[in-house]
PDB file of C-alpha atoms in Angstrom:
ATOM      1  CA  UNK A   1       0.000   0.000   0.000  1.00 64.00           C
ATOM      2  CA  UNK A   2       1.264   3.299  -0.941  1.00 81.00           C
ATOM      3  CA  UNK A   3       0.475   6.664   0.373  1.00 78.00           C
ATOM      4  CA  UNK A   4      -2.365   7.395  -1.955  1.00 77.00           C
ATOM      5  CA  UNK A   5      -4.225   4.291  -0.924  1.00 79.00           C
ATOM      6  CA  UNK A   6      -3.746   4.996   2.756  1.00 80.00           C
ATOM      7  CA  UNK A   7      -5.081   8.523   2.342  1.00 79.00           C
ATOM      8  CA  UNK A   8      -8.053   7.207   0.354  1.00 76.00           C
ATOM      9  CA  UNK A   9      -8.992   4.678   3.012  1.00 76.00           C
ATOM     10  CA  UNK A  10      -8.650   7.219   5.810  1.00 77.00           C
ATOM     11  CA  UNK A  11     -10.831   9.683   3.868  1.00 70.00           C
ATOM     12  CA  UNK A  12     -13.390   6.975   3.181  1.00 71.00           C
ATOM     13  CA  UNK A  13     -13.427   5.933   6.839  1.00 73.00           C
ATOM     14  CA  UNK A  14     -13.883   9.501   8.143  1.00 71.00           C
ATOM     15  CA  UNK A  15     -16.511  10.586   5.581  1.00 65.00           C
ATOM     16  CA  UNK A  16     -19.627   8.876   7.025  1.00 63.00           C
ATOM     17  CA  UNK A  17     -19.296  10.253  10.581  1.00 56.00           C
ATOM     18  CA  UNK A  18     -18.939  13.765   9.160  1.00 55.00           C
ATOM     19  CA  UNK A  19     -22.215  13.369   7.328  1.00 52.00           C
ATOM     20  CA  UNK A  20     -24.044  12.268  10.416  1.00 52.00           C
ATOM     21  CA  UNK A  21     -22.719  15.085  12.533  1.00 55.00           C
ATOM     22  CA  UNK A  22     -23.546  17.628   9.858  1.00 55.00           C
ATOM     23  CA  UNK A  23     -27.272  16.951  10.173  1.00 64.00           C
ATOM     24  CA  UNK A  24     -29.444  19.370  12.095  1.00 74.00           C
ATOM     25  CA  UNK A  25     -30.439  18.355  15.629  1.00 69.00           C
ATOM     26  CA  UNK A  26     -34.072  17.625  16.278  1.00 83.00           C
ATOM     27  CA  UNK A  27     -36.072  18.519  19.336  1.00 84.00           C
ATOM     28  CA  UNK A  28     -35.903  14.914  20.532  1.00 84.00           C
ATOM     29  CA  UNK A  29     -32.116  14.959  20.165  1.00 81.00           C
ATOM     30  CA  UNK A  30     -31.904  18.172  22.209  1.00 84.00           C
ATOM     31  CA  UNK A  31     -34.215  16.727  24.900  1.00 87.00           C
ATOM     32  CA  UNK A  32     -32.190  13.512  25.009  1.00 86.00           C
ATOM     33  CA  UNK A  33     -28.970  15.545  25.345  1.00 86.00           C
ATOM     34  CA  UNK A  34     -30.618  17.707  28.000  1.00 88.00           C
ATOM     35  CA  UNK A  35     -31.731  14.585  29.896  1.00 89.00           C
ATOM     36  CA  UNK A  36     -28.236  13.115  29.653  1.00 90.00           C
ATOM     37  CA  UNK A  37     -26.724  16.392  30.846  1.00 89.00           C
ATOM     38  CA  UNK A  38     -29.178  16.591  33.759  1.00 90.00           C
ATOM     39  CA  UNK A  39     -28.434  12.968  34.676  1.00 92.00           C
ATOM     40  CA  UNK A  40     -24.706  13.553  34.386  1.00 90.00           C
ATOM     41  CA  UNK A  41     -24.888  16.764  36.399  1.00 89.00           C
ATOM     42  CA  UNK A  42     -27.015  15.050  39.050  1.00 91.00           C
ATOM     43  CA  UNK A  43     -24.520  12.197  39.324  1.00 91.00           C
ATOM     44  CA  UNK A  44     -21.629  14.664  39.481  1.00 91.00           C
ATOM     45  CA  UNK A  45     -23.479  16.657  42.151  1.00 90.00           C
ATOM     46  CA  UNK A  46     -24.058  13.471  44.198  1.00 92.00           C
ATOM     47  CA  UNK A  47     -20.398  12.490  43.891  1.00 92.00           C
ATOM     48  CA  UNK A  48     -19.233  15.984  44.779  1.00 91.00           C
ATOM     49  CA  UNK A  49     -21.665  16.141  47.705  1.00 93.00           C
ATOM     50  CA  UNK A  50     -20.430  12.787  49.038  1.00 93.00           C
ATOM     51  CA  UNK A  51     -16.805  13.831  48.539  1.00 94.00           C
ATOM     52  CA  UNK A  52     -17.467  17.129  50.328  1.00 93.00           C
ATOM     53  CA  UNK A  53     -19.177  15.245  53.164  1.00 94.00           C
ATOM     54  CA  UNK A  54     -16.190  12.875  53.403  1.00 94.00           C
ATOM     55  CA  UNK A  55     -13.780  15.803  53.415  1.00 94.00           C
ATOM     56  CA  UNK A  56     -15.908  17.521  56.062  1.00 93.00           C
ATOM     57  CA  UNK A  57     -15.740  14.380  58.231  1.00 94.00           C
ATOM     58  CA  UNK A  58     -11.976  14.178  57.743  1.00 94.00           C
ATOM     59  CA  UNK A  59     -11.562  17.866  58.592  1.00 94.00           C
ATOM     60  CA  UNK A  60     -13.742  17.468  61.692  1.00 94.00           C
ATOM     61  CA  UNK A  61     -11.648  14.497  62.812  1.00 94.00           C
ATOM     62  CA  UNK A  62      -8.485  16.460  62.084  1.00 95.00           C
ATOM     63  CA  UNK A  63      -9.803  19.446  64.030  1.00 95.00           C
ATOM     64  CA  UNK A  64     -10.610  17.168  66.987  1.00 95.00           C
ATOM     65  CA  UNK A  65      -7.101  15.736  66.830  1.00 95.00           C
ATOM     66  CA  UNK A  66      -5.566  19.201  66.669  1.00 94.00           C
ATOM     67  CA  UNK A  67      -7.702  20.328  69.629  1.00 95.00           C
ATOM     68  CA  UNK A  68      -6.607  17.317  71.679  1.00 95.00           C
ATOM     69  CA  UNK A  69      -2.962  17.909  70.778  1.00 96.00           C
ATOM     70  CA  UNK A  70      -3.351  21.566  71.725  1.00 95.00           C
ATOM     71  CA  UNK A  71      -4.758  20.566  75.123  1.00 95.00           C
ATOM     72  CA  UNK A  72      -1.921  18.092  75.697  1.00 95.00           C
ATOM     73  CA  UNK A  73       0.701  20.622  74.663  1.00 96.00           C
ATOM     74  CA  UNK A  74      -0.889  23.263  76.891  1.00 95.00           C
ATOM     75  CA  UNK A  75      -0.801  20.834  79.823  1.00 95.00           C
ATOM     76  CA  UNK A  76       2.819  19.875  79.110  1.00 95.00           C
ATOM     77  CA  UNK A  77       3.831  23.540  78.858  1.00 96.00           C
ATOM     78  CA  UNK A  78       2.006  24.292  82.118  1.00 95.00           C
ATOM     79  CA  UNK A  79       3.784  21.400  83.870  1.00 95.00           C
ATOM     80  CA  UNK A  80       7.149  22.515  82.506  1.00 96.00           C
ATOM     81  CA  UNK A  81       6.454  26.072  83.634  1.00 95.00           C
ATOM     82  CA  UNK A  82       5.666  24.848  87.156  1.00 95.00           C
ATOM     83  CA  UNK A  83       8.843  22.748  87.263  1.00 96.00           C
ATOM     84  CA  UNK A  84      11.009  25.584  85.982  1.00 96.00           C
ATOM     85  CA  UNK A  85       9.439  28.007  88.471  1.00 96.00           C
ATOM     86  CA  UNK A  86      10.092  25.563  91.316  1.00 96.00           C
ATOM     87  CA  UNK A  87      13.690  25.063  90.244  1.00 96.00           C
ATOM     88  CA  UNK A  88      14.221  28.818  89.968  1.00 96.00           C
ATOM     89  CA  UNK A  89      12.826  29.294  93.476  1.00 96.00           C
ATOM     90  CA  UNK A  90      15.101  26.566  94.846  1.00 96.00           C
ATOM     91  CA  UNK A  91      18.032  28.166  93.067  1.00 96.00           C
ATOM     92  CA  UNK A  92      17.225  31.587  94.582  1.00 96.00           C
ATOM     93  CA  UNK A  93      16.998  30.049  98.065  1.00 96.00           C
ATOM     94  CA  UNK A  94      20.319  28.237  97.542  1.00 96.00           C
ATOM     95  CA  UNK A  95      21.999  31.449  96.368  1.00 96.00           C
ATOM     96  CA  UNK A  96      20.531  33.323  99.370  1.00 95.00           C
ATOM     97  CA  UNK A  97      21.795  30.614 101.734  1.00 95.00           C
ATOM     98  CA  UNK A  98      25.273  30.791 100.179  1.00 95.00           C
ATOM     99  CA  UNK A  99      25.334  34.575 100.501  1.00 95.00           C
ATOM    100  CA  UNK A 100      24.224  34.288 104.150  1.00 93.00           C
ATOM    101  CA  UNK A 101      26.938  31.681 104.785  1.00 93.00           C
ATOM    102  CA  UNK A 102      29.624  33.873 103.214  1.00 92.00           C
ATOM    103  CA  UNK A 103      28.457  36.880 105.228  1.00 90.00           C
ATOM    104  CA  UNK A 104      28.427  34.776 108.404  1.00 88.00           C
ATOM    105  CA  UNK A 105      31.962  33.521 107.732  1.00 89.00           C
ATOM    106  CA  UNK A 106      33.170  37.084 107.164  1.00 89.00           C
ATOM    107  CA  UNK A 107      31.181  38.809 109.920  1.00 87.00           C
ATOM    108  CA  UNK A 108      31.340  36.175 112.683  1.00 86.00           C
ATOM    109  CA  UNK A 109      35.070  36.531 113.456  1.00 87.00           C
ATOM    110  CA  UNK A 110      34.736  40.293 113.483  1.00 88.00           C
ATOM    111  CA  UNK A 111      31.752  40.133 115.852  1.00 87.00           C
ATOM    112  CA  UNK A 112      33.554  37.699 118.134  1.00 87.00           C
ATOM    113  CA  UNK A 113      36.625  39.945 118.109  1.00 87.00           C
ATOM    114  CA  UNK A 114      34.474  42.963 118.912  1.00 88.00           C
ATOM    115  CA  UNK A 115      32.779  41.234 121.863  1.00 89.00           C
ATOM    116  CA  UNK A 116      36.112  39.890 123.170  1.00 89.00           C
ATOM    117  CA  UNK A 117      37.637  43.350 122.889  1.00 90.00           C
ATOM    118  CA  UNK A 118      34.615  44.874 124.621  1.00 88.00           C
ATOM    119  CA  UNK A 119      34.890  42.304 127.440  1.00 89.00           C
ATOM    120  CA  UNK A 120      38.631  42.891 127.682  1.00 89.00           C
ATOM    121  CA  UNK A 121      38.044  46.644 127.862  1.00 90.00           C
ATOM    122  CA  UNK A 122      35.402  46.119 130.521  1.00 91.00           C
ATOM    123  CA  UNK A 123      37.737  43.861 132.518  1.00 90.00           C
ATOM    124  CA  UNK A 124      40.575  46.306 132.035  1.00 90.00           C
ATOM    125  CA  UNK A 125      38.350  49.199 133.153  1.00 92.00           C
ATOM    126  CA  UNK A 126      37.337  47.223 136.258  1.00 93.00           C
ATOM    127  CA  UNK A 127      40.988  46.591 137.065  1.00 92.00           C
ATOM    128  CA  UNK A 128      41.764  50.288 136.578  1.00 93.00           C
ATOM    129  CA  UNK A 129      38.843  51.233 138.817  1.00 93.00           C
ATOM    130  CA  UNK A 130      40.004  48.689 141.408  1.00 94.00           C
ATOM    131  CA  UNK A 131      43.538  50.052 141.240  1.00 93.00           C
ATOM    132  CA  UNK A 132      42.253  53.615 141.587  1.00 94.00           C
ATOM    133  CA  UNK A 133      40.181  52.622 144.586  1.00 94.00           C
ATOM    134  CA  UNK A 134      43.159  50.848 146.150  1.00 93.00           C
ATOM    135  CA  UNK A 135      45.397  53.822 145.378  1.00 94.00           C
ATOM    136  CA  UNK A 136      42.924  56.160 147.031  1.00 94.00           C
ATOM    137  CA  UNK A 137      42.652  53.819 149.972  1.00 94.00           C
ATOM    138  CA  UNK A 138      46.422  53.637 150.310  1.00 93.00           C
ATOM    139  CA  UNK A 139      46.690  57.402 149.973  1.00 92.00           C
ATOM    140  CA  UNK A 140      44.147  57.747 152.764  1.00 92.00           C
ATOM    141  CA  UNK A 141      46.114  55.292 154.840  1.00 90.00           C
ATOM    142  CA  UNK A 142      49.307  57.242 154.139  1.00 90.00           C
ATOM    143  CA  UNK A 143      47.548  60.474 155.078  1.00 89.00           C
ATOM    144  CA  UNK A 144      46.235  58.832 158.199  1.00 88.00           C
ATOM    145  CA  UNK A 145      49.659  57.520 159.081  1.00 86.00           C
ATOM    146  CA  UNK A 146      51.234  60.888 158.388  1.00 84.00           C
ATOM    147  CA  UNK A 147      48.670  62.597 160.553  1.00 84.00           C
ATOM    148  CA  UNK A 148      49.258  60.085 163.329  1.00 82.00           C
ATOM    149  CA  UNK A 149      52.998  60.525 163.113  1.00 75.00           C
ATOM    150  CA  UNK A 150      52.650  64.190 163.327  1.00 71.00           C
ATOM    151  CA  UNK A 151      50.394  63.830 166.301  1.00 63.00           C
ATOM    152  CA  UNK A 152      52.584  61.267 167.995  1.00 62.00           C
ATOM    153  CA  UNK A 153      56.148  62.282 168.211  1.00 58.00           C
ATOM    154  CA  UNK A 154      58.537  59.512 168.172  1.00 55.00           C
TER     155      UNK A 154
END
């Protein structure tokens, strides 16, 4: 078969359908097409409605899952916040205790030294007062002895 024959057969094969489609449509044809279109549209609407309903169910389930996850995450975050707050409070107390310990180590020897010095000063002042009293007493005794010597010639 050569090219001319192939073209002839293709032309012959395509010629009858072109004649049929070139005819004018009748009212019955239009009604049949309209009925087919209505049926097709109805079926498509049913399929789309069922698909939309399925998607709505899936989205509702997904929303429920997201809500549950949000609640769990909120609870976890709340628990973590409580733990962190507790640890921060413990840390502040520990730092305060360390500062108090350091201050006690620095201030305690100075306070002890101050009280020992104060006691030593008090003891020293008592000794000075005692010595002054004894000195006055001895001076009175000397004065008394001098006055007796003057009164009593030897």
